[in-house]
Coordinates of C-alpha atoms in Angstrom, one line a residue:
M4 CA -18.5 58.4 28.9
H5 CA -16.6 60.6 26.3
V6 CA -14.2 59.0 23.9
L7 CA -11.2 61.4 23.4
S8 CA -8.4 61.7 21.0
V9 CA -5.6 64.2 20.2
K10 CA -6.6 66.5 17.3
G11 CA -5.2 65.4 13.9
S12 CA -4.2 61.9 15.1
T13 CA -5.6 58.3 15.8
L14 CA -7.0 57.6 19.2
I15 CA -5.0 54.8 19.9
K16 CA -1.7 56.2 18.7
V17 CA -1.5 59.6 20.3
F18 CA -4.1 59.7 23.2
P19 CA -4.4 56.0 24.0
W20 CA -5.5 55.4 27.6
V21 CA -9.1 56.5 26.7
F22 CA -9.2 53.2 24.3
L23 CA -7.3 51.2 26.9
S24 CA -9.5 52.3 29.8
S25 CA -12.7 51.2 27.7
L26 CA -11.1 47.7 27.1
K27 CA -10.2 47.3 30.6
S28 CA -13.7 48.0 32.1
S29 CA -15.4 45.8 29.5
G30 CA -16.0 42.1 30.6
G31 CA -15.0 39.1 29.0
F32 CA -11.6 37.2 28.2
A33 CA -11.4 38.5 24.6
M34 CA -11.5 42.1 25.8
K35 CA -8.9 41.4 28.3
V36 CA -6.5 40.0 25.7
L37 CA -7.2 43.1 23.4
Y38 CA -6.4 45.3 26.5
H39 CA -2.9 43.4 26.9
V40 CA -2.2 43.7 23.3
A41 CA -2.9 47.4 23.2
L42 CA -0.8 48.2 26.3
L43 CA 2.4 46.5 24.4
L44 CA 1.8 48.9 21.5
L45 CA 1.7 51.9 23.7
F46 CA 4.6 51.4 25.9
G47 CA 7.3 52.4 23.3
G48 CA 7.9 54.6 20.3
L49 CA 6.3 52.8 17.5
N50 CA 6.1 56.0 15.5
C51 CA 8.5 55.2 12.6
Q52 CA 6.0 53.7 10.2
S53 CA 7.1 50.8 8.0
N54 CA 6.5 50.5 4.3
R55 CA 3.5 48.2 4.1
N56 CA 4.1 47.2 0.5
T57 CA 7.4 45.7 1.0
K58 CA 8.0 42.4 2.9
A59 CA 11.3 40.9 4.3
G60 CA 12.8 38.1 2.1
S61 CA 12.9 35.1 4.5
K62 CA 11.8 33.6 7.8
S63 CA 15.5 33.8 9.2
P64 CA 17.5 36.3 7.2
R65 CA 21.2 36.4 7.5
K66 CA 22.4 38.5 4.7
T67 CA 23.6 42.2 5.0
G68 CA 22.0 44.7 2.7
G69 CA 22.9 48.1 1.5
Q70 CA 26.3 49.5 0.2
Q71 CA 29.4 48.2 1.7
G72 CA 31.5 51.2 1.3
G73 CA 31.0 54.8 2.6
E74 CA 32.6 57.9 1.4
A75 CA 34.5 60.0 4.0
A76 CA 33.1 63.3 5.0
S77 CA 34.7 66.0 2.7
E78 CA 34.9 68.8 5.4
D79 CA 34.7 69.5 8.9
E80 CA 30.9 69.9 9.4
A81 CA 30.1 71.7 12.5
H82 CA 26.8 72.9 11.1
P83 CA 24.2 71.2 8.9
V84 CA 24.4 71.5 5.2
T85 CA 22.1 74.2 3.8
A86 CA 19.2 73.0 1.6
G87 CA 19.3 74.0 -1.9
P88 CA 16.5 74.1 -4.6
G89 CA 14.3 71.0 -4.9
G90 CA 15.1 69.7 -1.2
R91 CA 18.8 69.1 -2.2
G92 CA 21.7 69.8 0.1
A93 CA 25.1 71.3 -0.9
S94 CA 26.4 68.0 -1.8
G95 CA 23.6 67.2 -4.3
N96 CA 21.8 64.6 -2.3
K97 CA 18.1 64.3 -3.0
A98 CA 16.1 64.4 0.2
S99 CA 14.5 61.0 0.8
D100 CA 12.9 59.5 3.9
D101 CA 13.6 55.9 2.8
M102 CA 16.1 54.0 5.1
K103 CA 17.3 50.6 3.9
L104 CA 17.7 47.5 5.7
N105 CA 20.9 46.1 6.7
F106 CA 21.3 42.9 8.7
L107 CA 24.3 42.4 11.1
K108 CA 27.3 40.9 9.8
N109 CA 27.7 39.0 13.1
T110 CA 24.8 36.4 12.8
Q111 CA 25.6 35.3 16.4
V112 CA 23.9 38.5 17.6
T113 CA 20.2 38.1 17.0
C114 CA 16.7 39.2 17.9
N115 CA 14.7 37.2 20.6
D116 CA 13.7 34.3 18.3
G117 CA 17.1 33.8 16.7
T118 CA 16.4 35.8 13.5
A119 CA 19.0 38.3 12.3
A120 CA 19.1 41.7 14.1
G121 CA 19.9 44.8 12.0
F122 CA 19.4 48.3 11.2
Y123 CA 17.9 50.9 8.7
L124 CA 20.3 53.5 7.1
K125 CA 19.6 56.5 5.1
E126 CA 23.1 57.9 4.2
F127 CA 23.8 61.4 3.4
R128 CA 27.1 61.5 1.5
G129 CA 29.5 64.2 2.7
S130 CA 27.8 64.6 6.0
K131 CA 29.9 64.2 9.3
R132 CA 26.8 64.0 11.5
W133 CA 25.1 60.6 12.5
L134 CA 21.9 60.1 14.4
I135 CA 21.4 56.4 15.6
F136 CA 17.8 55.9 16.9
L137 CA 16.8 53.2 19.2
E138 CA 13.1 52.1 19.0
G139 CA 11.0 51.6 22.1
G140 CA 8.4 49.0 23.0
W141 CA 8.7 48.3 26.9
C142 CA 10.0 44.6 27.4
C143 CA 9.0 41.2 28.5
Y144 CA 10.5 39.5 31.8
N145 CA 9.2 35.9 32.0
K146 CA 7.8 33.2 30.0
E147 CA 4.2 34.5 30.1
T148 CA 5.1 37.9 29.1
C149 CA 7.5 36.9 26.5
D150 CA 5.1 34.4 25.0
S151 CA 2.3 36.8 24.8
R152 CA 4.5 39.5 23.2
Y153 CA 5.8 36.9 20.6
K154 CA 2.3 35.9 19.8
N155 CA 0.8 39.5 19.5
F156 CA 3.8 41.5 18.4
P157 CA 6.3 39.2 16.6
R158 CA 8.0 42.3 14.8
L159 CA 9.3 43.3 18.4
M160 CA 11.1 40.0 18.9
S161 CA 11.7 38.8 15.3
S162 CA 13.0 40.4 12.1
S163 CA 11.3 37.8 9.9
E164 CA 8.7 40.3 8.7
W165 CA 10.6 43.5 8.7
P166 CA 10.3 45.6 5.5
Q167 CA 13.2 46.3 3.2
T168 CA 12.8 50.0 3.8
R169 CA 11.3 52.4 6.3
K170 CA 10.3 56.0 6.2
G171 CA 11.3 58.6 8.8
T172 CA 9.3 61.1 10.4
G173 CA 10.1 63.8 12.9
I174 CA 13.8 63.9 13.8
L175 CA 14.2 60.8 11.4
S176 CA 12.9 62.8 8.5
A177 CA 15.0 63.9 5.6
Q178 CA 12.9 66.7 4.8
P179 CA 14.1 70.0 6.0
E180 CA 10.7 71.4 6.5
E181 CA 10.0 68.7 9.0
N182 CA 13.6 68.2 10.4
P183 CA 15.4 71.5 10.1
H184 CA 18.5 70.6 12.0
W185 CA 19.1 66.9 11.4
W186 CA 17.6 66.1 7.9
N187 CA 20.9 65.9 6.3
A188 CA 22.6 63.7 8.9
N189 CA 23.3 60.1 8.3
I190 CA 20.3 58.6 9.9
V191 CA 20.2 55.0 11.4
F192 CA 17.2 53.4 12.9
V193 CA 17.6 50.4 15.0
P194 CA 14.6 48.1 15.4
Y195 CA 13.7 46.8 18.7
C196 CA 13.7 43.1 18.8
S197 CA 15.3 42.2 22.0
S198 CA 12.7 43.0 24.6
D199 CA 15.2 43.7 27.3
V200 CA 15.4 47.7 27.3
W201 CA 18.4 47.5 25.3
S202 CA 20.4 45.8 28.0
G203 CA 20.6 42.3 27.3
T204 CA 23.8 40.2 26.9
A205 CA 22.1 36.7 27.2
P206 CA 23.8 34.0 25.0
P207 CA 21.9 32.3 22.2
A208 CA 20.7 29.4 24.5
K209 CA 17.7 28.6 26.5
A210 CA 17.5 30.8 29.6
R211 CA 16.3 29.2 32.9
Q212 CA 14.0 31.1 35.2
G213 CA 12.7 29.1 38.0
K214 CA 11.0 26.2 36.8
D215 CA 10.2 27.6 33.5
T216 CA 12.6 27.4 30.3
V217 CA 12.4 30.7 28.3
E218 CA 13.4 30.0 24.7
Y219 CA 14.5 33.3 23.8
T220 CA 17.7 35.3 23.5
F221 CA 18.1 38.9 24.9
M222 CA 21.0 40.7 23.3
G223 CA 20.1 44.2 23.1
S224 CA 23.2 45.9 24.3
L225 CA 25.3 43.5 22.0
I226 CA 23.0 44.6 19.0
I227 CA 24.0 48.2 19.6
R228 CA 27.7 47.2 19.8
E229 CA 27.4 45.3 16.4
V230 CA 25.5 48.1 14.7
I231 CA 28.4 50.5 15.6
K232 CA 30.9 48.0 14.2
D233 CA 29.1 47.7 10.8
L234 CA 28.7 51.4 10.5
T235 CA 32.6 51.9 10.4
L236 CA 32.2 50.5 6.8
K237 CA 29.8 53.4 6.0
G238 CA 32.2 56.1 7.4
I239 CA 31.1 56.7 10.9
K240 CA 34.7 56.8 12.1
Q241 CA 35.0 60.2 10.3
A242 CA 32.0 61.6 12.2
K243 CA 32.4 64.8 14.1
V244 CA 28.9 64.4 15.9
I245 CA 27.1 61.3 16.7
M246 CA 23.6 61.5 18.4
L247 CA 22.5 58.4 20.2
A248 CA 18.6 59.0 20.4
G249 CA 15.7 56.8 21.4
T250 CA 12.0 57.1 22.6
S251 CA 10.3 55.4 25.8
A252 CA 12.2 52.1 26.3
G253 CA 14.7 53.4 23.6
G254 CA 15.2 56.6 25.6
T255 CA 16.2 54.5 28.6
G256 CA 18.3 52.4 26.2
V257 CA 20.3 55.7 25.5
L258 CA 21.0 56.3 29.1
L259 CA 21.9 52.7 29.5
N260 CA 24.4 52.5 26.6
I261 CA 25.7 56.0 25.8
E262 CA 29.0 55.5 27.7
K263 CA 29.7 52.1 26.1
V264 CA 29.0 53.5 22.7
S265 CA 31.3 56.5 23.4
A266 CA 34.1 54.1 24.5
Q267 CA 33.6 51.7 21.6
L268 CA 34.1 54.7 19.0
E269 CA 37.1 55.9 20.8
Q270 CA 38.6 52.5 20.7
L271 CA 37.7 52.2 16.9
G272 CA 39.9 55.5 16.3
A273 CA 36.8 57.9 15.9
E274 CA 37.0 61.5 17.4
A275 CA 33.4 62.3 17.4
Q276 CA 31.5 63.7 20.3
V277 CA 28.9 61.3 21.3
R278 CA 25.7 62.9 22.5
G279 CA 22.4 61.4 23.8
L280 CA 18.7 62.4 23.3
V281 CA 16.4 60.7 25.7
D282 CA 12.7 60.9 24.6
S283 CA 10.0 59.9 27.1
G284 CA 12.5 57.4 28.8
W285 CA 12.8 59.5 32.0
F286 CA 10.5 57.4 34.4
L287 CA 10.0 58.0 38.1
E288 CA 9.7 55.0 40.2
S289 CA 6.0 53.9 40.8
K290 CA 4.5 54.3 44.3
Q291 CA 2.0 51.8 43.6
Q292 CA 2.2 48.6 45.4
K293 CA 1.4 45.4 43.4
A294 CA 1.5 41.8 43.8
P295 CA 5.1 40.5 43.8
E296 CA 4.2 37.6 41.5
C297 CA 3.2 39.7 38.6
P298 CA 2.3 37.6 35.6
D299 CA 1.7 40.4 33.2
S300 CA 2.4 44.1 32.5
V301 CA -0.6 45.4 34.1
S302 CA -0.2 43.8 37.6
C303 CA 3.5 44.5 37.7
T304 CA 5.5 47.7 38.4
P305 CA 8.3 48.7 36.3
A306 CA 10.7 48.1 39.2
D307 CA 9.4 44.5 39.7
A308 CA 9.6 43.9 35.8
I309 CA 13.2 45.2 35.6
K310 CA 14.1 43.0 38.7
K311 CA 13.0 40.0 37.1
G312 CA 14.2 40.9 33.7
L313 CA 17.7 41.8 34.7
R314 CA 18.3 38.1 35.6
L315 CA 16.6 36.7 32.5
W316 CA 18.5 39.2 30.2
N317 CA 21.7 39.1 31.9
G318 CA 21.3 42.8 31.7
I319 CA 24.2 45.2 31.8
I320 CA 24.2 48.4 33.6
P321 CA 26.7 51.4 33.6
E322 CA 29.6 50.6 36.2
K323 CA 29.5 54.1 37.8
C324 CA 25.7 53.8 38.5
R325 CA 26.1 50.0 39.6
Q326 CA 28.6 50.8 42.2
Q327 CA 26.1 53.3 43.9
Y328 CA 23.9 50.3 44.8
R329 CA 24.4 47.1 46.8
K330 CA 23.9 43.7 45.0
G331 CA 20.2 43.2 44.0
E332 CA 19.4 46.9 43.9
E333 CA 21.0 47.6 40.4
W334 CA 17.3 48.1 39.0
H335 CA 17.7 51.8 40.3
C336 CA 19.9 52.3 37.4
F337 CA 17.0 52.0 34.8
F338 CA 15.5 55.2 36.1
G339 CA 16.8 58.4 34.8
P340 CA 17.1 60.4 38.0
K341 CA 19.1 57.8 39.5
L342 CA 21.3 57.1 36.4
Y343 CA 21.9 60.5 35.1
S344 CA 24.5 61.9 37.6
S345 CA 26.8 58.9 37.0
L346 CA 26.9 59.7 33.2
S347 CA 29.6 61.9 31.5
S348 CA 28.3 62.3 27.9
P349 CA 26.2 65.2 26.9
L350 CA 22.6 64.5 27.3
F351 CA 19.5 66.2 26.4
V352 CA 16.0 64.9 28.0
V353 CA 12.6 65.4 26.4
Q354 CA 9.8 64.5 28.6
W355 CA 6.1 65.4 28.9
L356 CA 5.5 66.5 32.5
F357 CA 2.3 64.5 32.5
D358 CA 3.5 61.3 30.6
E359 CA 0.6 58.9 29.9
E360 CA 2.9 56.0 30.7
Q361 CA 3.8 57.3 34.2
L362 CA 0.0 57.9 35.0
R363 CA -0.5 54.3 33.9
L364 CA 1.8 53.1 36.4
E365 CA -0.7 54.6 39.1
N366 CA -3.8 53.0 37.2
I367 CA -4.7 56.3 36.1
Y368 CA -6.4 56.4 32.5
L369 CA -7.6 59.7 31.4
G370 CA -10.9 59.3 29.6
G371 CA -12.2 56.4 31.8
Q372 CA -15.4 56.1 33.7
S373 CA -14.2 57.8 36.9
L374 CA -11.3 59.6 38.4
S375 CA -10.8 59.9 42.2
E376 CA -9.8 63.1 43.9
Q377 CA -6.6 61.2 44.9
Q378 CA -5.8 60.4 41.2
W379 CA -6.4 64.0 40.4
T380 CA -4.1 65.2 43.0
Y381 CA -1.4 62.8 42.0
M382 CA -1.8 64.0 38.4
Q383 CA -1.1 67.5 39.6
N384 CA 2.0 66.4 41.8
L385 CA 3.4 64.4 38.9
G386 CA 4.5 67.6 37.3
K387 CA 6.1 68.9 40.2
E388 CA 8.0 65.7 41.0
L389 CA 9.2 65.7 37.4
K390 CA 10.4 69.2 37.5
N391 CA 12.2 68.3 40.7
S392 CA 13.9 65.4 39.1
F393 CA 15.4 67.8 36.4
K394 CA 17.1 70.2 38.8
D395 CA 20.6 68.9 37.9
V396 CA 19.7 68.3 34.3
S397 CA 21.5 71.0 32.1
A398 CA 19.4 70.4 28.7
V399 CA 15.8 69.4 29.1
F400 CA 12.6 70.3 27.1
A401 CA 9.5 69.6 29.3
P402 CA 6.0 70.6 28.2
S403 CA 2.8 70.4 30.7
C404 CA 1.0 68.1 28.4
L405 CA -0.8 64.7 28.5
A406 CA 1.2 62.5 26.0
H407 CA 4.0 60.1 25.5
T408 CA 6.9 60.2 23.0
L409 CA 7.5 63.2 20.8
I410 CA 10.7 63.5 18.7
T411 CA 9.4 61.0 16.0
K412 CA 6.0 62.9 15.7
S413 CA 5.6 64.3 12.1
N414 CA 4.3 67.6 14.1
W415 CA 7.2 67.7 16.7
M416 CA 8.0 71.3 15.5
D417 CA 4.8 72.6 16.7
F418 CA 5.4 72.1 20.5
Q419 CA 6.9 75.0 22.4
V420 CA 7.9 75.8 25.9
K421 CA 8.2 79.4 26.9
G422 CA 8.2 80.4 23.1
T423 CA 11.0 78.0 22.1
S424 CA 10.4 75.0 19.9
L425 CA 12.3 71.7 20.5
T426 CA 14.0 71.9 17.3
R427 CA 15.3 75.3 18.2
A428 CA 16.3 74.0 21.8
L429 CA 18.4 71.3 20.2
Q430 CA 20.1 73.7 17.8
C431 CA 20.9 76.0 20.9
W432 CA 22.2 72.9 22.7
D433 CA 24.3 72.0 19.6
K434 CA 25.8 75.5 19.6
S435 CA 26.6 75.4 23.3
L436 CA 28.5 72.3 22.9
Q437 CA 30.3 73.6 19.9
E438 CA 31.5 76.7 22.0
S439 CA 32.4 74.4 25.0
N440 CA 34.8 72.5 22.7
R441 CA 36.5 75.7 21.7
N442 CA 36.9 76.4 25.8
S443 CA 34.8 79.5 25.2
K444 CA 33.3 81.1 28.5
T445 CA 30.7 83.2 26.8
T446 CA 27.1 82.2 26.8
I447 CA 24.8 82.2 23.7
K448 CA 22.3 84.8 24.6
G449 CA 18.7 84.3 23.5
C450 CA 19.5 80.5 22.7
P451 CA 17.8 78.4 25.5
F452 CA 18.0 74.7 25.9
N453 CA 16.8 74.3 29.5
L454 CA 13.1 74.6 29.1
I455 CA 10.4 73.4 31.7
D456 CA 7.0 74.5 31.7
S457 CA 6.2 76.6 35.0
C458 CA 2.5 76.3 34.8
Q459 CA 1.2 73.5 37.1
W460 CA -1.8 72.0 35.3
P461 CA -2.0 69.1 32.5
Q462 CA -2.5 70.7 29.3
C463 CA -1.8 74.3 30.5
N464 CA 0.6 74.8 27.6
P465 CA -1.1 76.3 24.7
T466 CA 0.8 74.2 22.3
C467 CA -0.3 70.9 23.7
P468 CA -2.3 68.6 21.3
A469 CA -6.1 69.4 21.7
L470 CA -8.2 66.9 23.2
V471 CA -11.2 66.0 21.0
D472 CA -14.4 64.1 21.8
Q473 CA -14.7 61.6 19.1
A474 CA -18.5 61.3 19.6
T475 CA -19.1 65.0 18.6
N476 CA -15.8 66.0 17.1
Q477 CA -15.5 69.0 19.4
E478 CA -12.4 70.1 21.2
L479 CA -12.6 69.9 25.0
T480 CA -10.8 71.6 27.6
L481 CA -9.2 69.5 30.4
L482 CA -11.9 70.7 32.9
Q483 CA -14.7 69.5 30.6
V484 CA -12.8 66.2 30.4
L485 CA -12.6 65.9 34.2
A486 CA -16.3 67.1 34.6
S487 CA -17.3 64.2 32.0
M488 CA -15.5 61.7 34.3
G489 CA -17.5 62.5 37.3
L490 CA -15.0 64.7 39.2
D491 CA -16.5 67.2 41.5
L492 CA -15.1 70.4 40.3
Q493 CA -16.6 72.6 42.8
K494 CA -15.4 70.6 45.5
L495 CA -11.9 70.9 44.3
G496 CA -12.4 74.7 44.0
L497 CA -12.3 74.7 40.2
N498 CA -14.6 76.7 38.0
L499 CA -15.4 75.2 34.5
K500 CA -15.9 78.8 33.0
Q501 CA -13.4 80.8 34.9
E502 CA -10.5 78.4 35.2
G503 CA -9.8 78.5 31.5
S504 CA -9.0 82.1 31.3
H505 CA -6.9 81.8 34.6
L506 CA -4.9 79.0 33.0
T507 CA -4.3 81.2 29.8
G508 CA -3.2 84.1 32.1
M509 CA -0.7 81.7 33.8
V510 CA 0.8 80.3 30.6
S511 CA 1.2 84.1 29.0
N512 CA 2.9 85.1 32.3
G513 CA 5.9 82.7 31.8
G514 CA 4.2 79.2 31.4

C-alpha cells in the first residue's frame, strides 16, 4: 500500500484519508479510537494555527480582552488600501497576522461546557471592510459523540485553553503577498466551540435526549449574534462591506446565518452590504444507507446526524427554507443546494469538485488498500453532480481536485480554474457587486467569477496539489495511485502511459 500526501503539506492535514484508511483497516480498540479522533480533526477547517507559546488565563474565562473603542472609518472605502513600503497601508498600519482574543460581554452565551465564548480580532484602523470567519469542525449530536468530542478535542467545546492570540493564513492573513484583496480589512476569527454547525440556541441547562442527559449547551447561532453586538464597539456599524466567511461546518454556518446577520446589522443602523463566502460547506446528501441508531460519526450519515442534532441543539434554520419543508424535514436546509435558492444575500461558493469529506460519506478513502469499480464510478460522477448543483449559483470557484477546505491555506493563491485564481475571482465578484450597487448594466469584461472546471477527472486541474508517495517522496499521477490500490485500469479502459497526456490536453482545451 502506498502512503500519500499532498506535496508541501503534512499527510493528515491536507491529504488525510490515506492516514484514516490505514487506521480504519488496523485492528484493535486503540486504533479504532485513533481513527475517530483523526476523523474529528478532518471534518472542519482547523487551518488557522494557534500560537502555542501563549495559554489562556483561566479555566472559565469571563473577561473581555482587547480595546473597547474603535475609530470610525475615515473614508468611503470601496477598494482595498494600497500597500506601501514595509508592508504598511495608506493609514500607516503595520502588517501583522496577530489576532487578539476577546471574550463575549454577554457571559450567558457560552461554549458547550459553559466557558466564555469569544472571538479574535485584528483591527485595521480606517478600513471600512470587515471579514468575519467561522471556524469548522463538524458537530456532535448525542451523548456518545459529544462526550468523545469533549475528551479528544476540548478546544472545539471549551475556551479554557484558547491562546491569547492567533495568526491568520490565507484569506485571514495580514500580508498583501498572501492575501492581496483582504489583507487590510478588519479580520475577525470566531472559534467553533458550540458543536452545532453554528445553528444552536439551546439554553445553558441540561438537554434531554431520550433516556440520556446531555450536559452541554449549544449556542452557535447566539454566539454569532453576540459577536456582532460586541463588534459595534469596534466600529463595524461604519462598515461598507462585511464578508461572513467559513470553511466546512463554518461554511454551512454562513449559509444558515447570513440573513440573520444582515438583518441584525440593519437593526443596529449599519448600512454595509453583507456578503457570504462558503468554503467546502456545500455538501450533497449522502446516498449511503447506514444504521439509523448511529452512535458515532462513522456509522451516521450527515442527514441522520443533523436530524438528531437539531432536536438537541434547538437549531435555528432560515425561515424561507423552513417553509419549503414539512415538519421533521427541516434538516434539508443544512445542505447548500437546498438552502441557496431561499437566500437573498450575495454568496460566493468555493468547493473542490472531489471533496474528500463528500467521498468519505460514501466510505471512499483514497489511498486505502482497495477501491472498487463502483467506488471509482461514484468518484467520477461526484464531480458531475456538484457541477449540476451549481447551475443557479452566480459566483463559484470549483477546481477538479481531491481536497477539503481552501481559503485559509497559505498557498490559496496558487490554485486556478481556467487561468483565474481564487483571489482574482473574489476581486472580480467584488467589482461586480459595486457596479450592481450603482445600477450599472454593463458587464466587466475579462473579470470572471463563475469558474467551474470542465475536465471530468479528479486531479485533472494542473494546479491541484500534487500527490506524493511518502515512502519514496516521488510525485504520483492519479492513475498510478489507482493502480497501486488494485484497480484494473485496462478493464476500465484506462491507459497508465497515454491517459496522462490525454488529460493534459483536456485541461489545456478549457479545463
